Amino acid sequence: MFKKILIANRGEIALRVIRACRELGVESVIAYSEADRDSLPVRMADDSICIGPGPSGKSYLNIPNIISAAVLKGVEAIHPGYGFLSENASFAEVCADCGLVFIGPPAAAMTKMGDKAEARSAMSRAGLPLLPGTDVLRSLGEGEAAAARIGFPLMLKAAAGGGGRGIRLVHRPEEFAHVFTTAQAEVREAFHDDGLYIEKYLGHARHIEIQVLCDNYGNGVHLGERNCSVQRRHQKLVEESPSPGIPDALREEMGRRAIQATLAIGYRGVGTLEFLVDENNNYYFMEMNTRLQVEHPVTEMVTNIDLVHAQLRVASGEPLTITQKDVRQRGHAIEFRITAEDPTLDFRPQTGVVENYLPSGGPGVRVDSHLYTGYETPPHYDSLLAKLIVWAPTRDEAIARGRRALSEFELTGLPTTIPFHLQLLDNEVFQQGQAYTNFLAEHSAEFNGKAPAAKKASVRA
Ligand code: MV4
């Protein structure tokens, strides 16, 4: 196990890694930007080092500064968290070149999964089913020919994108040329790679992702699924496990094939394979995230496996101590992302000072947050304030507990999505586990904080 590591991240995930380090006897050094000087991770880490000014490009994305900080502090490894450099293969390579362990997958696996068109081909060769679609398209002509073959509606996606960046739904042939050319320009600007690919659009589907964990010796386990269908502009808002509507046989088959494919590409560490599942329980691989995800606590709550402990153990060369037969899912967990966005202002991100912060507690409640009373949210980063995760024996009890925990959560001084989550839990379609990927689009009037919430359905406590 490492003696000392650097955490090249901020906010709740930095705190999450610091806590795991403390439990494993690993000294934690937090890299922070000037905007995060008064943050809780700086207060809680064993040591800290400033890596630059507030803007991400000058700090959390600044590879030379982060590597210098690691060398100056004499750490053995770097934990990238999620976002920022967590899926940057060049960063992983620079770490290795400088004798530092990158706590994550091999750079080659990150590169292969980072090109979403190449990932589709690689995972198809590894036996996973795909939606009808294409490899990377290099010209409008190629795109038009493929679109004619695949049919409409179709999804146009950026090869270098992922997680919803650079995605467009094209309904009709007459729209295609314009959408393709504008997407190509925007993607070139955003990712310096204008590769686009097409997939047949699957409406009314569930977004199901499988958590996997592999060590350096070819051992791997799948840790169940998370349903992430409730998304706004491709940002996940609520995640839960197990997923309603997924039979055990399908759950087991998706997990088995996901870990088989993950081992086939030479993966190491934690990873997540995202699928779409249609109404007939056919499933299709979409993309693989080669990092720890925001919603990892949902899996931790139902499997009782600490995924950050697992990351640190695997990265330090320890073999997995569990096999697939040891993995058990128990009960039901739901995560609510509490962000500083105003549902009445179309969820526009807001900054501000946290006047009063008193997080929920009690049985089956976990709050992962870096907030404290008086904390001022910096403008440079994403708007995640806290993750509220609830666990209960059944989904109905988890919904009741979620409603109780959200109601008692005190967070004043800036708008949050707490009212949105309370409305969601009162929605009958959600309560019945029938929220598909088009749920929010179809219910937007109900969830903009203006219309009265749908009538309360009684949920058996
Ligand atoms: C799709 C899809 C339907 N068909 N791809 C990919 C990134 C993720 N954030 C959303 N993604 C989707 N990709 C095809 N071919 C549906 C989704 C999707 C979604 C789309 C629109 C609105 C909400 C959504 C929630 C989950 C998944």
Short mmCIF file of C-alpha atoms and ligand atoms in Angstrom, two decimals:
data_model
loop_
_atom_site.label_atom_id
_atom_site.label_comp_id
_atom_site.label_asym_id
_atom_site.label_seq_id
_atom_site.Cartn_x
_atom_site.Cartn_y
_atom_site.Cartn_z
CA MET A 1 0.00 0.00 0.00
CA PHE A 2 1.22 3.54 -0.72
CA LYS A 3 2.65 5.71 2.05
CA LYS A 4 1.66 9.03 0.51
CA ILE A 5 -0.44 10.06 -2.50
CA LEU A 6 -1.43 13.34 -4.19
CA ILE A 7 -5.12 14.04 -4.89
CA ALA A 8 -5.37 16.12 -8.08
CA ASN A 9 -8.98 17.14 -7.63
CA ARG A 10 -11.32 19.22 -5.47
CA GLY A 11 -14.76 19.30 -3.84
CA GLU A 12 -16.61 16.25 -2.59
CA ILE A 13 -14.52 13.69 -4.49
CA ALA A 14 -11.28 15.07 -3.02
CA LEU A 15 -12.79 14.65 0.45
CA ARG A 16 -13.92 11.14 -0.48
CA VAL A 17 -10.36 10.10 -1.42
CA ILE A 18 -8.86 11.81 1.67
CA ARG A 19 -11.22 9.79 3.88
CA ALA A 20 -10.27 6.52 2.13
CA CYS A 21 -6.56 7.37 2.53
CA ARG A 22 -7.00 8.04 6.24
CA GLU A 23 -8.71 4.66 6.73
CA LEU A 24 -5.88 2.85 4.93
CA GLY A 25 -3.08 4.72 6.72
CA VAL A 26 -2.05 6.55 3.55
CA GLU A 27 -0.84 10.16 3.91
CA SER A 28 -2.92 12.48 1.71
CA VAL A 29 -1.59 15.58 -0.05
CA ILE A 30 -4.29 17.74 -1.65
CA ALA A 31 -3.44 19.80 -4.73
CA TYR A 32 -5.58 22.94 -4.70
CA SER A 33 -6.13 26.07 -6.77
CA GLU A 34 -6.06 29.58 -5.26
CA ALA A 35 -9.88 29.58 -5.50
CA ASP A 36 -9.98 26.48 -3.24
CA ARG A 37 -7.56 27.77 -0.61
CA ASP A 38 -10.34 27.83 2.05
CA SER A 39 -11.89 24.52 0.99
CA LEU A 40 -12.65 21.61 3.29
CA PRO A 41 -10.27 19.18 1.49
CA VAL A 42 -7.36 21.58 2.21
CA ARG A 43 -8.42 21.61 5.85
CA MET A 44 -8.82 17.82 6.08
CA ALA A 45 -5.85 16.50 4.07
CA ASP A 46 -2.59 15.74 5.87
CA ASP A 47 -0.77 18.20 3.61
CA SER A 48 -1.58 20.55 0.74
CA ILE A 49 0.09 22.35 -2.15
CA CYS A 50 -1.18 25.11 -4.42
CA ILE A 51 -1.06 24.18 -8.12
CA GLY A 52 -2.20 27.49 -9.62
CA PRO A 53 -4.94 30.09 -10.06
CA GLY A 54 -8.69 29.32 -10.06
CA PRO A 55 -9.34 28.63 -13.76
CA SER A 56 -9.09 24.86 -14.34
CA GLY A 57 -6.66 25.25 -17.25
CA LYS A 58 -4.18 26.95 -14.92
CA SER A 59 -4.62 24.46 -12.06
CA TYR A 60 -6.55 21.18 -12.11
CA LEU A 61 -5.79 20.65 -15.81
CA ASN A 62 -2.21 21.95 -15.54
CA ILE A 63 -0.12 18.78 -15.96
CA PRO A 64 3.34 20.34 -15.33
CA ASN A 65 2.15 21.99 -12.10
CA ILE A 66 0.50 18.81 -10.83
CA ILE A 67 3.52 16.63 -11.64
CA SER A 68 5.86 19.19 -10.02
CA ALA A 69 3.66 19.23 -6.91
CA ALA A 70 3.77 15.42 -6.75
CA VAL A 71 7.55 15.33 -7.10
CA LEU A 72 8.07 18.17 -4.59
CA LYS A 73 5.89 16.39 -2.04
CA GLY A 74 7.56 13.02 -2.68
CA VAL A 75 4.31 11.10 -3.26
CA GLU A 76 4.22 7.66 -4.88
CA ALA A 77 0.89 8.00 -6.69
CA ILE A 78 -1.72 10.47 -7.92
CA HIS A 79 -5.50 10.02 -7.60
CA PRO A 80 -7.24 12.06 -10.35
CA GLY A 81 -10.80 11.77 -9.00
CA TYR A 82 -13.38 12.28 -11.79
CA GLY A 83 -13.51 14.94 -14.50
CA PHE A 84 -10.35 17.08 -15.00
CA LEU A 85 -7.44 14.73 -15.91
CA SER A 86 -9.10 11.47 -14.78
CA GLU A 87 -9.48 10.18 -18.37
CA ASN A 88 -6.47 11.95 -19.88
CA ALA A 89 -4.16 9.25 -21.26
CA SER A 90 -1.29 11.74 -21.76
CA PHE A 91 -1.42 12.59 -18.06
CA ALA A 92 -1.33 8.89 -17.15
CA GLU A 93 1.73 8.49 -19.40
CA VAL A 94 3.51 11.51 -17.92
CA CYS A 95 2.89 10.09 -14.43
CA ALA A 96 4.50 6.81 -15.47
CA ASP A 97 7.43 8.65 -17.14
CA CYS A 98 8.01 10.51 -13.85
CA GLY A 99 7.91 7.36 -11.72
CA LEU A 100 4.47 8.14 -10.33
CA VAL A 101 1.59 5.61 -10.18
CA PHE A 102 -1.54 6.93 -11.88
CA ILE A 103 -4.43 5.53 -9.83
CA GLY A 104 -6.55 4.37 -12.76
CA PRO A 105 -6.42 2.12 -15.85
CA PRO A 106 -3.45 1.73 -18.19
CA ALA A 107 -3.12 4.67 -20.60
CA ALA A 108 -3.68 2.31 -23.57
CA ALA A 109 -7.08 1.19 -22.21
CA MET A 110 -8.01 4.83 -21.50
CA THR A 111 -7.10 5.81 -25.06
CA LYS A 112 -9.06 2.94 -26.58
CA MET A 113 -12.20 3.74 -24.55
CA GLY A 114 -11.70 7.48 -24.88
CA ASP A 115 -12.37 7.35 -28.62
CA LYS A 116 -16.06 6.45 -28.40
CA ALA A 117 -16.20 5.15 -31.99
CA GLU A 118 -13.13 2.94 -31.43
CA ALA A 119 -14.63 1.82 -28.08
CA ARG A 120 -17.73 0.57 -29.91
CA SER A 121 -15.60 -1.50 -32.30
CA ALA A 122 -13.35 -2.86 -29.54
CA MET A 123 -16.30 -3.81 -27.30
CA SER A 124 -18.15 -5.35 -30.24
CA ARG A 125 -15.08 -7.52 -30.93
CA ALA A 126 -15.13 -8.37 -27.21
CA GLY A 127 -18.69 -9.69 -27.65
CA LEU A 128 -20.93 -6.79 -26.56
CA PRO A 129 -24.06 -5.96 -28.61
CA LEU A 130 -24.18 -2.52 -30.27
CA LEU A 131 -26.91 -0.35 -31.67
CA PRO A 132 -26.79 -0.10 -35.49
CA GLY A 133 -24.18 2.59 -36.17
CA THR A 134 -20.87 3.52 -37.72
CA ASP A 135 -17.18 3.86 -37.08
CA VAL A 136 -15.82 7.41 -37.11
CA LEU A 137 -17.11 9.46 -40.07
CA ARG A 138 -14.68 11.75 -41.82
CA SER A 139 -16.94 13.55 -44.29
CA LEU A 140 -20.51 14.74 -44.74
CA GLY A 141 -20.83 12.34 -47.69
CA GLU A 142 -19.88 9.38 -45.53
CA GLY A 143 -22.32 10.60 -42.89
CA GLU A 144 -25.21 10.95 -45.34
CA ALA A 145 -24.65 7.48 -46.76
CA ALA A 146 -24.57 5.97 -43.27
CA ALA A 147 -27.66 7.94 -42.19
CA ALA A 148 -29.59 6.64 -45.18
CA ARG A 149 -28.59 3.08 -44.27
CA ILE A 150 -29.35 3.39 -40.53
CA GLY A 151 -32.53 5.45 -40.80
CA PHE A 152 -34.01 8.20 -38.63
CA PRO A 153 -34.19 9.30 -35.88
CA LEU A 154 -30.49 8.86 -35.20
CA MET A 155 -27.92 10.11 -32.69
CA LEU A 156 -24.84 11.95 -33.96
CA LYS A 157 -22.05 11.68 -31.36
CA ALA A 158 -18.51 13.02 -31.00
CA ALA A 159 -15.82 10.31 -31.03
CA ALA A 160 -13.78 12.39 -28.55
CA GLY A 161 -16.89 13.34 -26.54
CA GLY A 162 -18.66 11.14 -24.05
CA GLY A 163 -21.05 11.61 -21.17
CA GLY A 164 -23.31 13.61 -23.41
CA ARG A 165 -20.85 16.18 -24.75
CA GLY A 166 -21.15 16.62 -28.51
CA ILE A 167 -24.38 14.64 -28.88
CA ARG A 168 -27.22 15.53 -31.22
CA LEU A 169 -30.53 13.88 -32.02
CA VAL A 170 -31.39 14.13 -35.76
CA HIS A 171 -35.06 13.52 -36.46
CA ARG A 172 -35.32 13.81 -40.25
CA PRO A 173 -33.05 13.47 -43.35
CA GLU A 174 -33.48 17.14 -44.33
CA GLU A 175 -31.87 18.19 -41.02
CA PHE A 176 -28.83 15.94 -41.32
CA ALA A 177 -26.39 18.01 -43.41
CA HIS A 178 -26.82 21.14 -41.26
CA VAL A 179 -26.55 19.27 -37.95
CA PHE A 180 -23.52 17.29 -39.15
CA THR A 181 -21.55 20.35 -40.30
CA THR A 182 -22.34 22.44 -37.20
CA ALA A 183 -21.53 19.47 -34.94
CA GLN A 184 -18.23 18.92 -36.76
CA ALA A 185 -17.23 22.57 -36.22
CA GLU A 186 -18.24 22.60 -32.53
CA VAL A 187 -16.55 19.28 -31.81
CA ARG A 188 -13.35 20.40 -33.56
CA GLU A 189 -13.41 23.50 -31.36
CA ALA A 190 -14.16 21.61 -28.15
CA PHE A 191 -12.05 18.46 -28.54
CA HIS A 192 -9.53 19.32 -31.33
CA ASP A 193 -10.85 16.19 -33.04
CA ASP A 194 -13.83 16.46 -35.38
CA GLY A 195 -14.56 12.74 -35.51
CA LEU A 196 -18.28 12.01 -35.41
CA TYR A 197 -20.15 8.72 -35.46
CA ILE A 198 -23.79 7.73 -35.81
CA GLU A 199 -25.99 5.42 -33.77
CA LYS A 200 -29.61 4.50 -34.35
CA TYR A 201 -31.64 6.50 -31.78
CA LEU A 202 -33.24 4.32 -29.14
CA GLY A 203 -36.19 6.14 -27.59
CA HIS A 204 -37.97 4.98 -24.43
CA ALA A 205 -34.91 3.15 -23.10
CA ARG A 206 -33.31 2.75 -19.71
CA HIS A 207 -29.74 4.05 -19.21
CA ILE A 208 -28.10 1.17 -17.32
CA GLU A 209 -24.42 1.22 -16.35
CA ILE A 210 -22.43 -1.70 -14.98
CA GLN A 211 -19.69 -1.12 -12.37
CA VAL A 212 -16.57 -3.27 -12.89
CA LEU A 213 -13.39 -3.73 -10.84
CA CYS A 214 -10.21 -5.46 -12.09
CA ASP A 215 -6.76 -6.02 -10.60
CA ASN A 216 -3.33 -6.25 -12.27
CA TYR A 217 -3.46 -10.05 -12.43
CA GLY A 218 -6.43 -10.66 -14.75
CA ASN A 219 -9.04 -10.92 -11.98
CA GLY A 220 -12.24 -8.93 -12.34
CA VAL A 221 -15.73 -8.67 -10.84
CA HIS A 222 -18.92 -6.82 -11.78
CA LEU A 223 -20.66 -5.01 -8.96
CA GLY A 224 -24.19 -4.66 -10.29
CA GLU A 225 -25.86 -1.88 -12.20
CA ARG A 226 -27.01 1.72 -11.74
CA ASN A 227 -30.03 3.22 -13.50
CA CYS A 228 -29.15 6.75 -14.65
CA SER A 229 -32.11 7.49 -16.90
CA VAL A 230 -33.11 10.75 -15.18
CA GLN A 231 -30.81 13.21 -16.92
CA ARG A 232 -31.13 16.86 -17.91
CA ARG A 233 -29.05 18.00 -20.89
CA HIS A 234 -27.05 14.78 -20.45
CA GLN A 235 -26.26 15.60 -16.82
CA LYS A 236 -27.27 12.83 -14.47
CA LEU A 237 -29.52 14.06 -11.63
CA VAL A 238 -30.59 10.86 -9.88
CA GLU A 239 -29.06 7.38 -9.93
CA GLU A 240 -30.30 4.17 -8.30
CA SER A 241 -29.46 0.52 -7.83
CA PRO A 242 -30.82 -2.04 -8.44
CA SER A 243 -32.64 -0.71 -11.50
CA PRO A 244 -36.40 -1.14 -11.53
CA GLY A 245 -37.61 -3.23 -14.47
CA ILE A 246 -34.38 -5.20 -14.91
CA PRO A 247 -34.91 -8.94 -14.20
CA ASP A 248 -32.17 -10.79 -12.29
CA ALA A 249 -31.29 -12.93 -15.33
CA LEU A 250 -30.65 -9.81 -17.44
CA ARG A 251 -28.68 -8.19 -14.59
CA GLU A 252 -26.44 -11.24 -14.31
CA GLU A 253 -25.95 -11.58 -18.08
CA MET A 254 -25.06 -7.88 -18.58
CA GLY A 255 -22.63 -8.01 -15.66
CA ARG A 256 -20.97 -11.20 -16.82
CA ARG A 257 -20.50 -9.94 -20.38
CA ALA A 258 -19.36 -6.50 -19.18
CA ILE A 259 -16.55 -7.85 -17.02
CA GLN A 260 -15.57 -10.38 -19.73
CA ALA A 261 -15.18 -7.55 -22.28
CA THR A 262 -13.40 -5.32 -19.74
CA LEU A 263 -10.79 -8.01 -19.04
CA ALA A 264 -10.45 -8.62 -22.79
CA ILE A 265 -9.25 -5.03 -23.36
CA GLY A 266 -6.62 -5.31 -20.64
CA TYR A 267 -8.38 -3.05 -18.17
CA ARG A 268 -7.26 -2.38 -14.58
CA GLY A 269 -8.98 -0.58 -11.69
CA VAL A 270 -12.58 0.59 -11.50
CA GLY A 271 -14.62 1.31 -14.63
CA THR A 272 -18.21 1.66 -15.80
CA LEU A 273 -19.82 0.32 -18.97
CA GLU A 274 -22.88 2.30 -20.10
CA PHE A 275 -25.72 0.49 -21.89
CA LEU A 276 -29.16 1.32 -23.23
CA VAL A 277 -31.85 -1.27 -22.49
CA ASP A 278 -35.02 -1.24 -24.63
CA GLU A 279 -38.55 -2.28 -23.65
CA ASN A 280 -37.88 -5.88 -24.68
CA ASN A 281 -34.79 -6.04 -22.46
CA ASN A 282 -32.37 -5.97 -25.39
CA TYR A 283 -29.22 -4.16 -24.30
CA TYR A 284 -26.66 -2.21 -26.29
CA PHE A 285 -23.19 -0.99 -25.27
CA MET A 286 -22.79 2.80 -25.60
CA GLU A 287 -19.51 3.81 -23.96
CA MET A 288 -17.08 2.99 -21.15
CA ASN A 289 -16.01 5.47 -18.46
CA THR A 290 -12.45 4.75 -17.35
CA ARG A 291 -12.69 6.56 -14.02
CA LEU A 292 -14.45 6.47 -10.67
CA GLN A 293 -17.88 8.01 -11.28
CA VAL A 294 -19.81 10.64 -9.35
CA GLU A 295 -22.50 8.05 -8.59
CA HIS A 296 -20.17 5.35 -7.22
CA PRO A 297 -21.70 5.58 -3.68
CA VAL A 298 -24.92 3.95 -4.99
CA THR A 299 -22.95 0.78 -5.73
CA GLU A 300 -21.03 1.02 -2.45
CA MET A 301 -24.29 1.18 -0.48
CA VAL A 302 -25.82 -1.95 -2.02
CA THR A 303 -22.62 -4.07 -2.24
CA ASN A 304 -20.87 -2.77 0.88
CA ILE A 305 -17.63 -2.55 -1.13
CA ASP A 306 -15.51 0.60 -0.79
CA LEU A 307 -14.53 1.46 -4.37
CA VAL A 308 -11.84 3.98 -3.40
CA HIS A 309 -10.19 1.48 -1.06
CA ALA A 310 -10.32 -0.94 -4.02
CA GLN A 311 -8.69 1.64 -6.33
CA LEU A 312 -5.83 2.26 -3.91
CA ARG A 313 -5.28 -1.47 -3.29
CA VAL A 314 -5.28 -2.40 -6.99
CA ALA A 315 -3.04 0.55 -7.97
CA SER A 316 -0.52 -0.45 -5.29
CA GLY A 317 -0.36 -3.95 -6.82
CA GLU A 318 -2.58 -5.90 -4.46
CA PRO A 319 -4.70 -8.70 -5.99
CA LEU A 320 -8.51 -8.62 -5.60
CA THR A 321 -9.53 -10.36 -2.37
CA ILE A 322 -13.07 -11.05 -3.65
CA THR A 323 -14.42 -13.23 -6.44
CA GLN A 324 -17.77 -12.92 -8.22
CA LYS A 325 -19.49 -15.33 -5.82
CA ASP A 326 -18.59 -12.98 -2.93
CA VAL A 327 -20.46 -10.05 -4.56
CA ARG A 328 -23.94 -9.56 -3.12
CA GLN A 329 -26.38 -6.70 -3.71
CA ARG A 330 -28.63 -5.98 -0.76
CA GLY A 331 -31.45 -3.42 -0.52
CA HIS A 332 -31.96 -0.34 -2.66
CA ALA A 333 -29.93 2.88 -2.92
CA ILE A 334 -30.79 6.20 -4.58
CA GLU A 335 -28.41 9.15 -5.08
CA PHE A 336 -29.69 12.72 -5.44
CA ARG A 337 -27.22 15.20 -6.92
CA ILE A 338 -27.71 18.49 -5.06
CA THR A 339 -26.37 21.18 -7.36
CA ALA A 340 -26.36 24.98 -7.21
CA GLU A 341 -28.80 25.30 -10.10
CA ASP A 342 -32.08 27.14 -10.08
CA PRO A 343 -34.93 24.97 -11.39
CA THR A 344 -37.01 28.12 -11.88
CA LEU A 345 -34.26 29.62 -14.06
CA ASP A 346 -33.99 26.59 -16.33
CA PHE A 347 -31.38 25.06 -13.99
CA ARG A 348 -28.83 27.79 -14.65
CA PRO A 349 -25.76 27.29 -12.36
CA GLN A 350 -25.54 29.83 -9.50
CA THR A 351 -22.68 30.77 -7.17
CA GLY A 352 -23.07 32.18 -3.67
CA VAL A 353 -22.30 31.83 0.01
CA VAL A 354 -23.67 28.89 1.98
CA GLU A 355 -25.52 30.72 4.76
CA ASN A 356 -26.50 27.61 6.69
CA TYR A 357 -25.43 24.02 6.07
CA LEU A 358 -26.94 21.23 8.15
CA PRO A 359 -26.90 17.93 6.20
CA SER A 360 -29.42 15.14 6.64
CA GLY A 361 -28.58 12.18 8.86
CA GLY A 362 -30.09 9.14 10.52
CA PRO A 363 -30.30 5.51 9.46
CA GLY A 364 -29.53 4.73 5.79
CA VAL A 365 -28.44 8.28 4.93
CA ARG A 366 -25.04 9.28 3.49
CA VAL A 367 -24.01 12.79 2.50
CA ASP A 368 -20.84 13.25 0.40
CA SER A 369 -20.13 16.97 0.39
CA HIS A 370 -17.36 19.53 0.85
CA LEU A 371 -19.73 22.25 2.02
CA TYR A 372 -19.66 24.06 5.38
CA THR A 373 -21.57 27.04 6.74
CA GLY A 374 -19.99 30.19 5.31
CA TYR A 375 -18.42 28.41 2.32
CA GLU A 376 -18.38 30.51 -0.87
CA THR A 377 -18.78 28.50 -4.07
CA PRO A 378 -16.11 29.44 -6.65
CA PRO A 379 -17.30 30.27 -10.20
CA HIS A 380 -14.70 28.17 -12.05
CA TYR A 381 -16.01 24.66 -11.58
CA ASP A 382 -19.12 22.49 -11.83
CA SER A 383 -22.11 23.24 -9.62
CA LEU A 384 -22.20 20.04 -7.53
CA LEU A 385 -22.72 20.93 -3.87
CA ALA A 386 -23.52 17.58 -2.28
CA LYS A 387 -24.59 14.03 -3.04
CA LEU A 388 -27.36 12.69 -0.84
CA ILE A 389 -27.46 8.89 -0.98
CA VAL A 390 -30.13 6.88 0.84
CA TRP A 391 -30.32 3.13 1.41
CA ALA A 392 -33.29 1.03 2.51
CA PRO A 393 -34.38 -2.61 2.20
CA THR A 394 -36.85 -1.87 -0.62
CA ARG A 395 -37.24 0.80 -3.34
CA ASP A 396 -40.45 2.16 -1.77
CA GLU A 397 -38.69 2.54 1.58
CA ALA A 398 -35.72 4.19 -0.15
CA ILE A 399 -38.12 6.68 -1.77
CA ALA A 400 -39.73 7.43 1.61
CA ARG A 401 -36.30 7.81 3.21
CA GLY A 402 -35.16 10.03 0.33
CA ARG A 403 -38.17 12.27 0.84
CA ARG A 404 -37.44 12.49 4.58
CA ALA A 405 -33.72 13.19 4.08
CA LEU A 406 -34.30 15.80 1.37
CA SER A 407 -36.89 17.55 3.57
CA GLU A 408 -34.53 17.82 6.53
CA PHE A 409 -31.49 18.88 4.45
CA GLU A 410 -30.70 22.50 5.40
CA LEU A 411 -28.72 24.33 2.71
CA THR A 412 -29.53 28.02 2.44
CA GLY A 413 -27.92 30.99 0.69
CA LEU A 414 -28.15 29.76 -2.89
CA PRO A 415 -30.72 27.90 -5.03
CA THR A 416 -30.46 24.10 -5.12
CA THR A 417 -32.11 21.15 -6.82
CA ILE A 418 -33.59 19.88 -3.54
CA PRO A 419 -37.13 21.03 -4.53
CA PHE A 420 -36.70 19.29 -7.89
CA HIS A 421 -35.79 15.99 -6.18
CA LEU A 422 -38.78 16.25 -3.82
CA GLN A 423 -41.08 16.76 -6.82
CA LEU A 424 -39.47 13.79 -8.58
CA LEU A 425 -40.15 11.50 -5.61
CA ASP A 426 -43.82 12.54 -5.69
CA ASN A 427 -44.14 11.70 -9.37
CA GLU A 428 -46.07 8.48 -9.94
CA VAL A 429 -44.17 7.52 -13.10
CA PHE A 430 -40.91 7.68 -11.16
CA GLN A 431 -42.43 5.88 -8.15
CA GLN A 432 -43.52 3.03 -10.43
CA GLY A 433 -39.99 2.70 -11.83
CA GLN A 434 -41.17 3.80 -15.28
CA ALA A 435 -38.84 6.80 -15.70
CA TYR A 436 -37.06 6.23 -19.04
CA THR A 437 -34.50 8.42 -20.79
CA ASN A 438 -37.25 10.65 -22.22
CA PHE A 439 -38.88 11.12 -18.79
CA LEU A 440 -37.65 14.64 -18.01
CA ALA A 441 -38.27 15.86 -21.55
CA GLU A 442 -41.86 14.62 -21.30
CA HIS A 443 -42.42 16.07 -17.81
CA SER A 444 -40.42 19.30 -18.07
CA ALA A 445 -43.43 21.52 -17.25
CA GLU A 446 -43.85 19.70 -13.92
CA PHE A 447 -40.17 20.04 -12.92
CA ASN A 448 -39.29 23.66 -13.63
CA GLY A 449 -40.25 24.66 -10.12
CA LYS A 450 -43.25 26.58 -11.47
CA ALA A 451 -46.17 24.20 -12.00
CA PRO A 452 -47.67 22.68 -8.81
CA ALA A 453 -46.23 19.27 -8.11
CA ALA A 454 -48.20 16.27 -9.30
CA LYS A 455 -50.75 14.98 -6.75
CA LYS A 456 -49.07 13.13 -3.93
CA ALA A 457 -49.19 9.38 -4.40
CA SER A 458 -49.03 7.48 -1.15
CA VAL A 459 -45.87 5.45 -0.96
CA ARG A 460 -46.05 2.51 1.44
CA ALA A 461 -43.42 3.31 4.06
C1 MV4 B 1 -28.37 7.59 -26.64
C2 MV4 B 1 -29.75 7.54 -26.34
C3 MV4 B 1 -30.60 6.95 -27.28
N1 MV4 B 1 -30.10 6.43 -28.43
N2 MV4 B 1 -27.90 7.07 -27.78
C4 MV4 B 1 -25.57 9.11 -24.13
C5 MV4 B 1 -24.86 9.99 -23.17
C6 MV4 B 1 -25.81 10.08 -22.06
N3 MV4 B 1 -25.61 11.20 -21.21
C7 MV4 B 1 -27.14 10.12 -22.75
N4 MV4 B 1 -26.99 9.27 -23.83
C8 MV4 B 1 -27.92 8.69 -24.61
N5 MV4 B 1 -27.49 8.16 -25.77
C9 MV4 B 1 -28.75 6.51 -28.66
N6 MV4 B 1 -28.26 5.97 -29.80
C10 MV4 B 1 -30.21 8.08 -25.11
C11 MV4 B 1 -29.30 8.63 -24.25
C12 MV4 B 1 -29.81 9.13 -22.98
C13 MV4 B 1 -30.58 10.30 -22.94
C14 MV4 B 1 -30.82 11.04 -24.11
C15 MV4 B 1 -31.59 12.17 -24.04
C16 MV4 B 1 -32.14 12.59 -22.82
C17 MV4 B 1 -31.88 11.90 -21.67
C18 MV4 B 1 -31.09 10.74 -21.72
C19 MV4 B 1 -30.84 10.01 -20.53
C20 MV4 B 1 -30.05 8.87 -20.59
C21 MV4 B 1 -29.54 8.42 -21.82
#
